[in-house]
Coordinates of C-alpha atoms and ligand atoms in Angstrom, one line a residue:
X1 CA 101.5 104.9 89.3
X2 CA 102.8 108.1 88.6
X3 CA 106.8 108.2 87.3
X4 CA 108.7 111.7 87.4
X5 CA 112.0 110.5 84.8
X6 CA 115.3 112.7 86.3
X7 CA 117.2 112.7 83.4
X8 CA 120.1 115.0 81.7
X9 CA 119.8 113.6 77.8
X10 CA 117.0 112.8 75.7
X11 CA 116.9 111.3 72.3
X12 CA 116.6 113.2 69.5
X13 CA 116.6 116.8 71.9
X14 CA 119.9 116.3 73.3
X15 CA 122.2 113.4 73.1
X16 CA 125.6 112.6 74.1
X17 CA 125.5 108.8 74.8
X18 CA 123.3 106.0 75.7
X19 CA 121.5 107.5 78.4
X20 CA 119.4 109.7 75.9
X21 CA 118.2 106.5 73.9
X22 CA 117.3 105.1 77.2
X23 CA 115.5 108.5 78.4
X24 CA 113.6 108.3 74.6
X25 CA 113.2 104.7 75.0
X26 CA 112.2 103.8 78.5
X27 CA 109.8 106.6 79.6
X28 CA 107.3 105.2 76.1
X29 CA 107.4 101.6 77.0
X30 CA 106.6 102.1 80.8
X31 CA 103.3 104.1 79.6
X32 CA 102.6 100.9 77.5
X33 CA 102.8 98.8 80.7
X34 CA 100.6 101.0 82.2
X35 CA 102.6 103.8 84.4
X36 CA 102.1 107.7 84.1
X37 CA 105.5 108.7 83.1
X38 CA 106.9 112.2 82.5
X39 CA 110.3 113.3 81.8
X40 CA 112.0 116.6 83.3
X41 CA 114.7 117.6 81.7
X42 CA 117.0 120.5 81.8
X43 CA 115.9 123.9 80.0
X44 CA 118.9 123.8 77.4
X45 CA 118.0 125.4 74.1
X46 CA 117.5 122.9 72.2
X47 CA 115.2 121.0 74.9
X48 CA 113.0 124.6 74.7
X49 CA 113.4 124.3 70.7
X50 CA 112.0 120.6 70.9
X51 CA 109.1 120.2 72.9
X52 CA 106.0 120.8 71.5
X53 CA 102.6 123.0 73.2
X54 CA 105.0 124.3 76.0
X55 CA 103.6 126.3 78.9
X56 CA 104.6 127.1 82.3
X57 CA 103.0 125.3 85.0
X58 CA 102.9 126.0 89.0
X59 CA 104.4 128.9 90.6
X60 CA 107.7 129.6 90.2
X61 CA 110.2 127.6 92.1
X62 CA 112.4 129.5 94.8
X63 CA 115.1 128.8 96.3
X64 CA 116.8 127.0 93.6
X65 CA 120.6 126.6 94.0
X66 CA 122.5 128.6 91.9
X67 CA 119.7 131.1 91.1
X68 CA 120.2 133.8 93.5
X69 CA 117.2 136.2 93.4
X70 CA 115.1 134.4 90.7
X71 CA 112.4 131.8 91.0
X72 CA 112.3 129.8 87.6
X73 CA 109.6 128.2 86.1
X74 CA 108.6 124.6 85.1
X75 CA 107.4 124.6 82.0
X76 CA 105.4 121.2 80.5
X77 CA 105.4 120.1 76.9
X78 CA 105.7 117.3 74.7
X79 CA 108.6 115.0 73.5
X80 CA 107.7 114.6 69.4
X81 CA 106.5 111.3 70.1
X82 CA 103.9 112.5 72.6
X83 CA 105.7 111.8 75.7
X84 CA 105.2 114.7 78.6
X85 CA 107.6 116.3 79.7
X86 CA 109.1 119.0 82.0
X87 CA 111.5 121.3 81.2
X88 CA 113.4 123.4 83.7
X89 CA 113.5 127.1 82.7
X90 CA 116.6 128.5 83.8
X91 CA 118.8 130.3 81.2
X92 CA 121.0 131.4 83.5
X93 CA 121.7 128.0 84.3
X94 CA 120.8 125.8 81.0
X95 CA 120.7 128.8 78.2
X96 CA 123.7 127.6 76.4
X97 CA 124.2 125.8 73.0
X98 CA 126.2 122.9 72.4
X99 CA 127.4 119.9 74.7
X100 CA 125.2 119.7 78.2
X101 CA 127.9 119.3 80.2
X102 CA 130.8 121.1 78.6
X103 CA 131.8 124.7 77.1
X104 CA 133.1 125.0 73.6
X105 CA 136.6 124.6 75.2
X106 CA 136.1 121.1 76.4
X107 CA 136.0 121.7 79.7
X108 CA 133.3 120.8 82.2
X109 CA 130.9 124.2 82.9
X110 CA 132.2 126.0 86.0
X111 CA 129.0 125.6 87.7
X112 CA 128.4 122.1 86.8
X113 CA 127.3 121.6 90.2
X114 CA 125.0 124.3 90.7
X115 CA 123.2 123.8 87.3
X116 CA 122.5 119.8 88.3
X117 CA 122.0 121.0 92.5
X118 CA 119.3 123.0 90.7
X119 CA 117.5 120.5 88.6
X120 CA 117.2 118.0 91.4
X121 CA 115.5 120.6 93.6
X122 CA 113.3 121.2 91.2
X123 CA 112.2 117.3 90.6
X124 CA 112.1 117.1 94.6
X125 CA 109.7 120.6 94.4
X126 CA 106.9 118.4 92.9
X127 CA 107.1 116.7 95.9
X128 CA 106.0 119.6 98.5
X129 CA 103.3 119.5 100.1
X130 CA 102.1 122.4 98.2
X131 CA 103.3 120.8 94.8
X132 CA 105.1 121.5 91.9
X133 CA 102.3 121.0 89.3
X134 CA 99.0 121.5 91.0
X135 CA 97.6 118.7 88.5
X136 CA 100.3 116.1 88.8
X137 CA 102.2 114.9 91.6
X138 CA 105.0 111.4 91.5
X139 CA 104.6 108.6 93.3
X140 CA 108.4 107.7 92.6
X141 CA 111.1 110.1 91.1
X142 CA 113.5 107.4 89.3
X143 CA 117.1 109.3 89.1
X144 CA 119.8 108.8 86.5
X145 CA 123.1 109.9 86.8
X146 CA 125.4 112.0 89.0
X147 CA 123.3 114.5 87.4
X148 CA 119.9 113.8 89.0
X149 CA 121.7 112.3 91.9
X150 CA 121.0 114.9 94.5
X151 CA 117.4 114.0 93.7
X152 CA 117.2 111.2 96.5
X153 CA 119.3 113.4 98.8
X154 CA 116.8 116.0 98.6
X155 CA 113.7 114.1 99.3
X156 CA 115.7 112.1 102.8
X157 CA 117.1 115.4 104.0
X158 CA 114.9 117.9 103.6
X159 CA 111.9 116.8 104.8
X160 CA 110.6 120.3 106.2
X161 CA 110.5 121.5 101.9
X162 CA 109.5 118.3 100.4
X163 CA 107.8 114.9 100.7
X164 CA 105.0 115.7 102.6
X165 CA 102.8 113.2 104.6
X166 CA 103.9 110.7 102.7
X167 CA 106.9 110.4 100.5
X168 CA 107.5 109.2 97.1
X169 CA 110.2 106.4 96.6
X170 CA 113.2 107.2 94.9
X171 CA 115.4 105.3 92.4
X172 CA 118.6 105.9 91.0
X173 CA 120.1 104.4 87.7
X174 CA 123.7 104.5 87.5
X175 CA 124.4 104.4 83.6
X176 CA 128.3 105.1 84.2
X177 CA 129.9 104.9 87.3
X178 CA 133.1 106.2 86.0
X179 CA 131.3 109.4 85.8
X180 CA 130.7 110.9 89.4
X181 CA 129.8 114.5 89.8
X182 CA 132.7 115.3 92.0
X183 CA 133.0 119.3 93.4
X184 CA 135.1 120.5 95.8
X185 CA 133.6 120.8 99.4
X186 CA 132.6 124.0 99.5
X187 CA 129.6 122.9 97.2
X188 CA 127.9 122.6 100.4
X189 CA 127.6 126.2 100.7
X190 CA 125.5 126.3 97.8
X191 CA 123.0 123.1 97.4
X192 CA 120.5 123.6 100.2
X193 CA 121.9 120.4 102.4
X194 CA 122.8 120.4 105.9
X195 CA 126.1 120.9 106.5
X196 CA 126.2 117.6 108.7
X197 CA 125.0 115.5 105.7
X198 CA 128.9 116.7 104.6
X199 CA 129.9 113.0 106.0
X200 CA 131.1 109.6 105.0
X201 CA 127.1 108.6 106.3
X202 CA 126.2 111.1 103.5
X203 CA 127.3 113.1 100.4
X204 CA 130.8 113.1 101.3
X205 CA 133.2 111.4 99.0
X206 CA 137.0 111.6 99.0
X207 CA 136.9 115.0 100.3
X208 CA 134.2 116.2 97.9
X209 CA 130.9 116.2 97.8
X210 CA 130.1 113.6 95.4
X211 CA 126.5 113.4 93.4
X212 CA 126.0 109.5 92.3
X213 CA 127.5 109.2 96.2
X214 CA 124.5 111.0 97.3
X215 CA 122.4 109.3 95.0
X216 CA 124.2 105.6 96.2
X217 CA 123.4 106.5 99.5
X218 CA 120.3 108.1 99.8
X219 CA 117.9 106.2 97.1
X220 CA 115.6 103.6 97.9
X221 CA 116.3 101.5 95.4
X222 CA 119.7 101.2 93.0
X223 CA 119.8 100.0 90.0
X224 CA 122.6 99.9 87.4
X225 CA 121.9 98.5 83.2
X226 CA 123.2 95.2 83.2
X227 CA 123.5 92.3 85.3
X228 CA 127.3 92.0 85.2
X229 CA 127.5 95.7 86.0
X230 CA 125.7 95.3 88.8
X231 CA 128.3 93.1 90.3
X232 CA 131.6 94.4 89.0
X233 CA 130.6 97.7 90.7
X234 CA 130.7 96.1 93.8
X235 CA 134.8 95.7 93.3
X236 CA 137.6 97.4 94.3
X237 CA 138.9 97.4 89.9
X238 CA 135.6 98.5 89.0
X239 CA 133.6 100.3 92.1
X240 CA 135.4 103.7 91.6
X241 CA 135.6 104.3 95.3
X242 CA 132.3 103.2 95.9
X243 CA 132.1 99.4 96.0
X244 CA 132.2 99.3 99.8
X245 CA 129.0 101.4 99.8
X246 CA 127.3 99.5 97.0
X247 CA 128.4 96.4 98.6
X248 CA 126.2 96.9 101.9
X249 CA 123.7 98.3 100.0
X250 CA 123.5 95.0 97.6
X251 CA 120.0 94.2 98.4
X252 CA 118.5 97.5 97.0
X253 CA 121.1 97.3 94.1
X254 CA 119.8 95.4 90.5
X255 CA 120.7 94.9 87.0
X256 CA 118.1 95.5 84.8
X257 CA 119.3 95.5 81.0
X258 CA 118.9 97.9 78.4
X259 CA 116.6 97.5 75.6
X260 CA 116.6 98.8 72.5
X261 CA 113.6 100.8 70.3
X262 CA 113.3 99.4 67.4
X263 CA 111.0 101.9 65.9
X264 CA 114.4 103.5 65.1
X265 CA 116.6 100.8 65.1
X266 CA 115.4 98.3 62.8
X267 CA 116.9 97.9 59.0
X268 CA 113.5 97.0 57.6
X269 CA 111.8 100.2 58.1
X270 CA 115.0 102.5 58.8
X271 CA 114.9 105.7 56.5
X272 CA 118.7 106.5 57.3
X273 CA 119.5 103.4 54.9
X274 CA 120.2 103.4 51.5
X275 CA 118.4 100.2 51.1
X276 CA 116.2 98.4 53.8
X277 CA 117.2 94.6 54.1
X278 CA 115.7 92.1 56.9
X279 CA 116.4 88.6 58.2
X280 CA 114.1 87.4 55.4
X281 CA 115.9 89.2 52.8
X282 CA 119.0 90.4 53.1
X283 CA 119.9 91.7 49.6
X284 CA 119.7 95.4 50.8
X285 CA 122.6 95.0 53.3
X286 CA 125.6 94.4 50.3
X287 CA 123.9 97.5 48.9
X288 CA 124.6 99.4 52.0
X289 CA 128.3 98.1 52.4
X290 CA 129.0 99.5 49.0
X291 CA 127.6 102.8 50.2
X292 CA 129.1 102.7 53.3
X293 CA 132.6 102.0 51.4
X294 CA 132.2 104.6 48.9
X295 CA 131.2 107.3 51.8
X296 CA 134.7 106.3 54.0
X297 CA 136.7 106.1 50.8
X298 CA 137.4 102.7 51.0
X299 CA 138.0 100.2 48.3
X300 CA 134.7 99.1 46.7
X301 CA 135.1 95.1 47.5
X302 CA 132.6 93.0 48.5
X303 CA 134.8 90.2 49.9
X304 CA 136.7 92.5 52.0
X305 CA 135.5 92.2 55.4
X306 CA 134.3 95.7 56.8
X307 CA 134.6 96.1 60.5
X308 CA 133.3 99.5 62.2
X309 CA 133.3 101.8 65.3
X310 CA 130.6 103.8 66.4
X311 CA 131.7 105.5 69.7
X312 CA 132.8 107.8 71.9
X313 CA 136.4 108.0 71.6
X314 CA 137.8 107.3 75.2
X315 CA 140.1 105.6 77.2
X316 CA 137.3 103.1 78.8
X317 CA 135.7 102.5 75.6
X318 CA 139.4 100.6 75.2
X319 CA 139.5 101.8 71.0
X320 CA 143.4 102.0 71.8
X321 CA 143.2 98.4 71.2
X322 CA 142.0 98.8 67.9
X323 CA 144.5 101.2 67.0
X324 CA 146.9 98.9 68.0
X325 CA 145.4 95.9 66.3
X326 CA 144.3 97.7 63.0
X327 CA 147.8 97.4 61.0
X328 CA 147.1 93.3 61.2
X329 CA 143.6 93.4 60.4
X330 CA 144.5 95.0 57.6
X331 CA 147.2 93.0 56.3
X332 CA 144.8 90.1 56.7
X333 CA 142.8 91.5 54.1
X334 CA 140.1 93.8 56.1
X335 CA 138.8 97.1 56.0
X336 CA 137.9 99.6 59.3
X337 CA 135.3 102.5 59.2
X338 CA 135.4 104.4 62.6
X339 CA 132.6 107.2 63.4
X340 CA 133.8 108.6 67.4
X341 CA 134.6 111.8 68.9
X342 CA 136.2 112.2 72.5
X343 CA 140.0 112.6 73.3
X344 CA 142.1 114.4 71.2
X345 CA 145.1 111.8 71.3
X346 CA 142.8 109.2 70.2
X347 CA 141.3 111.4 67.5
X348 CA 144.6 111.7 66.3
X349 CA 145.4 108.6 66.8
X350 CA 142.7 107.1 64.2
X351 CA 143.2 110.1 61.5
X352 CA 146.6 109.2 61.4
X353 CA 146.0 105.4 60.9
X354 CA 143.6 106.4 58.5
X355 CA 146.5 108.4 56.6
X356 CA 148.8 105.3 56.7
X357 CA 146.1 103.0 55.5
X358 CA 144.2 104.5 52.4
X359 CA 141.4 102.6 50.6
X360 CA 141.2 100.4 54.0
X361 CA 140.9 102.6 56.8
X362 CA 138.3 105.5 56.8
X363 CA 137.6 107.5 59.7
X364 CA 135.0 110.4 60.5
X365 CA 135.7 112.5 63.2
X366 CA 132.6 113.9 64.8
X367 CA 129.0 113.4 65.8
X368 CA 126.9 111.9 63.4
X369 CA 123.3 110.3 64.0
X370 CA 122.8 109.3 60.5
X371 CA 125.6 107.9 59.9
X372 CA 126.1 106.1 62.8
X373 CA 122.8 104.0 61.3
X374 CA 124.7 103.3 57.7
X375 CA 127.6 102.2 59.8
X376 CA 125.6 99.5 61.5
X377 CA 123.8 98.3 58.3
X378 CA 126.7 98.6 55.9
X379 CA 129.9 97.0 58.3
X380 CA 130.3 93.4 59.1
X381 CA 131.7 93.5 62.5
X382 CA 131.2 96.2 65.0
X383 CA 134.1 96.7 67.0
X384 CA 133.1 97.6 71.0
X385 CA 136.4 96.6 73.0
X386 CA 135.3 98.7 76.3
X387 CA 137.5 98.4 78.9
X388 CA 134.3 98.7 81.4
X389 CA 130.7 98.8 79.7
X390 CA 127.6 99.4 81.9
X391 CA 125.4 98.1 79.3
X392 CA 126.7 99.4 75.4
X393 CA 123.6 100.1 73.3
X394 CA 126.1 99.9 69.7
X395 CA 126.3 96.1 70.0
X396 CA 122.7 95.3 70.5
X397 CA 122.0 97.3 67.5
X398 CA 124.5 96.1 65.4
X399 CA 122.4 92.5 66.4
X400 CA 119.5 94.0 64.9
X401 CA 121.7 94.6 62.0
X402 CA 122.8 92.0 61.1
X403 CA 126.4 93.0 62.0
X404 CA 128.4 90.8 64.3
X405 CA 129.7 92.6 67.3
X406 CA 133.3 91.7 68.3
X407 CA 133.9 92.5 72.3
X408 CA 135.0 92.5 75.4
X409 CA 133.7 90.2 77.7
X410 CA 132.4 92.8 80.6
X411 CA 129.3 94.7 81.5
X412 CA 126.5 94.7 79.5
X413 CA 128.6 93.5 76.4
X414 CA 129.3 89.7 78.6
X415 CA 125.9 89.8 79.0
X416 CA 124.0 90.5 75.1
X417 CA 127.0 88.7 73.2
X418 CA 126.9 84.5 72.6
X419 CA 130.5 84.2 71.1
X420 CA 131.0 82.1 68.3
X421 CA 133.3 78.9 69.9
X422 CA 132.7 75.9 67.6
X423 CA 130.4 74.7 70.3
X424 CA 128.3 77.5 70.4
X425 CA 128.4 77.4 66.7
X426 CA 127.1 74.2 66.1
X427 CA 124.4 74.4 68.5
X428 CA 123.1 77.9 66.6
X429 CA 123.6 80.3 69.4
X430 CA 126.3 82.1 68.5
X431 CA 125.4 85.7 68.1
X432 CA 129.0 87.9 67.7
X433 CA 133.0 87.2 69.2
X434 CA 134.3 88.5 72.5
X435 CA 137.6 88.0 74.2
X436 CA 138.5 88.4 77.9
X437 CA 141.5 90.9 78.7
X438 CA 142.2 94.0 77.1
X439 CA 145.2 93.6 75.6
X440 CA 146.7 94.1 71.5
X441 CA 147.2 90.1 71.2
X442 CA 143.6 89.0 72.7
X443 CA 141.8 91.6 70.3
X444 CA 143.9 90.5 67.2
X445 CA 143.2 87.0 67.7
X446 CA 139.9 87.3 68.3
X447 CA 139.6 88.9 65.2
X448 CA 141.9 86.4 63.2
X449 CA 138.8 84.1 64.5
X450 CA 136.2 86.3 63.1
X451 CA 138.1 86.3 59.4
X452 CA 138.3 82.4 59.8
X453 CA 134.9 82.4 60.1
X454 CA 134.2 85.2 57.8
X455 CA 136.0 82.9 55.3
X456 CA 132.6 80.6 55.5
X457 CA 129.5 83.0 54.4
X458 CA 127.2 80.0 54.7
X459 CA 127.9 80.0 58.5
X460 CA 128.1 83.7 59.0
X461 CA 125.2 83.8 57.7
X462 CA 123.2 81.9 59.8
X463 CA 124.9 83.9 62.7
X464 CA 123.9 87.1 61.4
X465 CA 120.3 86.0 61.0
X466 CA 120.2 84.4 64.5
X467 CA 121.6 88.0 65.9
X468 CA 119.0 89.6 64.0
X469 CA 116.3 87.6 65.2
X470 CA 117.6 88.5 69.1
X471 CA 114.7 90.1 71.2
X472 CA 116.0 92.9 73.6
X473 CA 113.2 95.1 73.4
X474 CA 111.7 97.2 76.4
X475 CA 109.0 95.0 77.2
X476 CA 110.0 92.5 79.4
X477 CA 112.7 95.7 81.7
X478 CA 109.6 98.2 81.8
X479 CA 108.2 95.4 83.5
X480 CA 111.2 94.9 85.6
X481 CA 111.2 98.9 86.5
X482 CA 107.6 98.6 87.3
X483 CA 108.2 96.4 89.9
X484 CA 111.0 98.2 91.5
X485 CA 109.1 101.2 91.3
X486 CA 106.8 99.5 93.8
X487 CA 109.2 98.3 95.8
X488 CA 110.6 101.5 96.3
X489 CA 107.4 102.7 97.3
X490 CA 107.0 100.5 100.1
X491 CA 110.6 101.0 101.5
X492 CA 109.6 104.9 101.7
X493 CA 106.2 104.1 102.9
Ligands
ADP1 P1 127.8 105.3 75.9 O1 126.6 105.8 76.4 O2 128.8 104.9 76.9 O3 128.5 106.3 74.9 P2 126.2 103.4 74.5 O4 126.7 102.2 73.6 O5 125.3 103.1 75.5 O6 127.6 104.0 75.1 O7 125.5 104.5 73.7 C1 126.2 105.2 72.7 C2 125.1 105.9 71.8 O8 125.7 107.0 71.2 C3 124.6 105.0 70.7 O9 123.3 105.4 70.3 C4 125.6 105.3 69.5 O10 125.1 105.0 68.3 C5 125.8 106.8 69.8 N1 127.0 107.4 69.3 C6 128.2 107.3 69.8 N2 129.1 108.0 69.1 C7 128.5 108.6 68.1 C8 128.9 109.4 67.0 N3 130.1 109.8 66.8 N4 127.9 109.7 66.1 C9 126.6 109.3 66.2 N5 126.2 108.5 67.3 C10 127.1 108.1 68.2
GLC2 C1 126.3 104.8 79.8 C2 127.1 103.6 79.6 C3 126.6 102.7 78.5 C4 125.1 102.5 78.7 C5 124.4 103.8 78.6 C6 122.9 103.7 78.8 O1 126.6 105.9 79.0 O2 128.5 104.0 79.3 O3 127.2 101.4 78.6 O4 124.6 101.7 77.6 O5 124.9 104.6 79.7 O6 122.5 103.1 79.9

């Protein structure tokens, strides 16, 4: 079966979240289970820059929204582990440094919705009847993102440009549905769709034409990254306008967890670490907590318990709450590294606790791939208390690591996180601590109960090793995918 990957972000080209790891992590373990899988991905520079043995295939592609005049071309290379894939050569659209999604400023590109309208006509172009790439043509386009999510919308409503006798299924991922692809109605004007698919039955959302919507609407199958996800989008809290849509579409809709590649994610063999350390032998991780203290200007102590944040710095991610908690957790005796970037107020927020907390609080402002691997293997705790989380990647590596993670019960983190009640201690599956609602006091005392237990090294211990010996590989969901590809077949069939 032959997989076209619709993706924004891919690990180590281009990354500004979880959705790259999944693009670098997916697209690999699919081929092992037997699918032909290439990526497309926008032209930005440093996608260009990246791929290896790049040359343009097909003719170039007309009518591409946003282009007027020019005809692009697709051009095919190679991700550096060998993976194929497309890139979509369109400086005028894609030729600019930096952030995908956003200028220098901070603010979204003006023609965000033009750039994105353009790379999902170009995924649906390998589906005319003429072809994209004379040499290979999808079976199923799998969509992820408001970004790819015209994709599906593409394939159902312009049946005279692409699909042909038969049309490949489409799936859509939804990694975050708090991010929609929302632009203002007179979009329309530009993306190539009839002006009647401008409808609640359609793209239409909230008086905007809305990408994921399109993509909710129009895909054969749905699928978000966790379980829990998958239901909690179906409510009003966390549905963001479009529970009542994924709530009649519930029998195309699935939560298939994310795994986790641990050919770079695994402290045996991870060159990022001062010293490796495994569940075997774990010697190596004190040596990276010293490290990781001495690089956060923290005091060098052993016994201090060392709790981290790797993250993007926003609202959902719910990191207020550790601001807010952080003056106790210190006075209890423990120390706080923080890695993020996102919203100024919060940025500020954690340099000034920083300031007010020398020796004990250390925080790094910016984006930092390296680092964010010393953080895992050097912290004890790993702080994610996300208001909503599709799936979080952070906490299943800190697993891997060794490194306790300390959540929020929601989203993927419910589902990957055993907490440690003295029940699920005794009986060895405790894995990390998580709490229910997002408030100062829940956070704090949950972690007052990670100190208590902190306090006992023989029994943290054997929790760490248990996390560390966790299995949430790709295997067993690039199985799961595999299936839904076929299933989506069928229902396009
Ligand atoms: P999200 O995609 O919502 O940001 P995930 O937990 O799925 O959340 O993925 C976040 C990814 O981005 C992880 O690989 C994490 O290590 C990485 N990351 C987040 N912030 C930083 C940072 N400041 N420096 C380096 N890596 C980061
Ligand atoms: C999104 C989500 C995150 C998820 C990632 C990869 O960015 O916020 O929870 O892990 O996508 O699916």
């Amino acid at each position: 079966m032959r997989i076209l990957f619709v993706t924004s972000e891919c690990y180590p080209l281009v990354k500004t979240g979880g959705l790259a790891d999944v693009s670098a992590a997916l697209p690999p373990a699919l081929a092992r289970a037997g699918a032909d899988v290439r990526l497309l991905l926008p032209g930005y520079p440093a996608v260009l820059k990246g791929l290896s043995d790049l040359a343009p295939v097909g003719d170039p592609i007309p009518d591409l929204p946003g282009m007027a005049g020019a005809a692009p071309r697709m051009l095919l290379g190679r991700m550096p582990d060998g993976t194929p894939a497309y890139a979509l050569d369109a400086p005028a659209l894609f030729g600019r440094p930096g952030n995908p999604y956003m200028g220098p400023d901070g603010r979204d590109w003006p023609d965000n919705a033009q750039r994105f309208a353009a790379l999902a006509w170009a995924a649906a172009a390998f589906t005319a009847p003429a072809g994209l790439d004379p040499w290979w043509r999808p079976d199923v386009l799998h969509a992820h993102d408001w970004q790819a999510g015209l994709v599906p919308a593409y394939l159902r409503l312009r049946p005279d440009r692409f699909g042909g006798e038969r049309r490949p299924g489409t799936v859509l991922t939804i990694h975050n549905i708090a991010y929609q692809g929302q632009f203002p109605p007179w979009t329309m004007g530009d993306i190539h769709l009839p002006s009647s698919a401008y409808a609640i039955d359609g793209v239409e959302y909230y008086g905007s034409v809305g990408y994921l919507k399109a993509g909710c609407y129009y895909a054969d199958r749905l699928t978000t990254v966790s379980p829990t996800y998958s239901q909690e989008i179906q409510t009003d809290e966390q549905g963001a306008g479009l529970e009542g849509l994924l709530s009649v579409r519930a029998d195309r809709l699935s939560g298939i967890l994310n795994g986790v590649d641990y050919g770079v994610w695994d402290p045996a063999r991870d060159p990022l670490l001062p010293a490796p350390y495994s569940a075997g032998d774990m010697g190596g991780k004190a040596v990276c907590k010293t490290a990781l203290q001495e690089a956060f200007g923290l005091e060098r102590a052993a016994a201090r318990p060392l709790a981290a944040v790797v993250s993007r710095l926003t609202w959902h991610k719910g990191l207020d709450l550790v601001l807010e908690a952080a003056g106790g957790w210190v006075a209890a005796g423990g120390q706080l590294a923080v890695l993020g970037t996102g919203e100024p107020w919060m940025e500020q927020g954690f340099r000034q606790l920083a300031a007010w907390h020398p020796g004990s609080v250390g925080v790094r402002i910016g984006y930092d791939e390296g680092l964010s691997h010393r953080l895992q293997a050097g912290a004890d705790l790993l702080l994610v208390p996300s208001r909503s989380e599709p799936c979080g990647l952070t906490q299943l590596y800190a697993l891997k690591y060794g490194t306790l993670p300390l959540v929020r019960r929601t989203g993927g983190l419910a589902d990957t996180v055993i907490d440690a009640t003295p029940a699920a201690v005794n009986d060895g599956a405790a894995t990390g601590f998580s709490f229910g609602a997002a408030t100062v006091r829940e956070i704090a005392f949950c972690l007052r109960r990670a100190l208590a237990l902190y306090r006992r090294p023989d029994r943290w211990q054997v929790i760490a090793r248990h996390a560390m010996t966790r299995d949430f590989g790709w295997e067993a969901p690039a199985r799961e995918y595999l299936e839904l590809y076929r299933a989506a077949q069928t229902d396009a069939a």
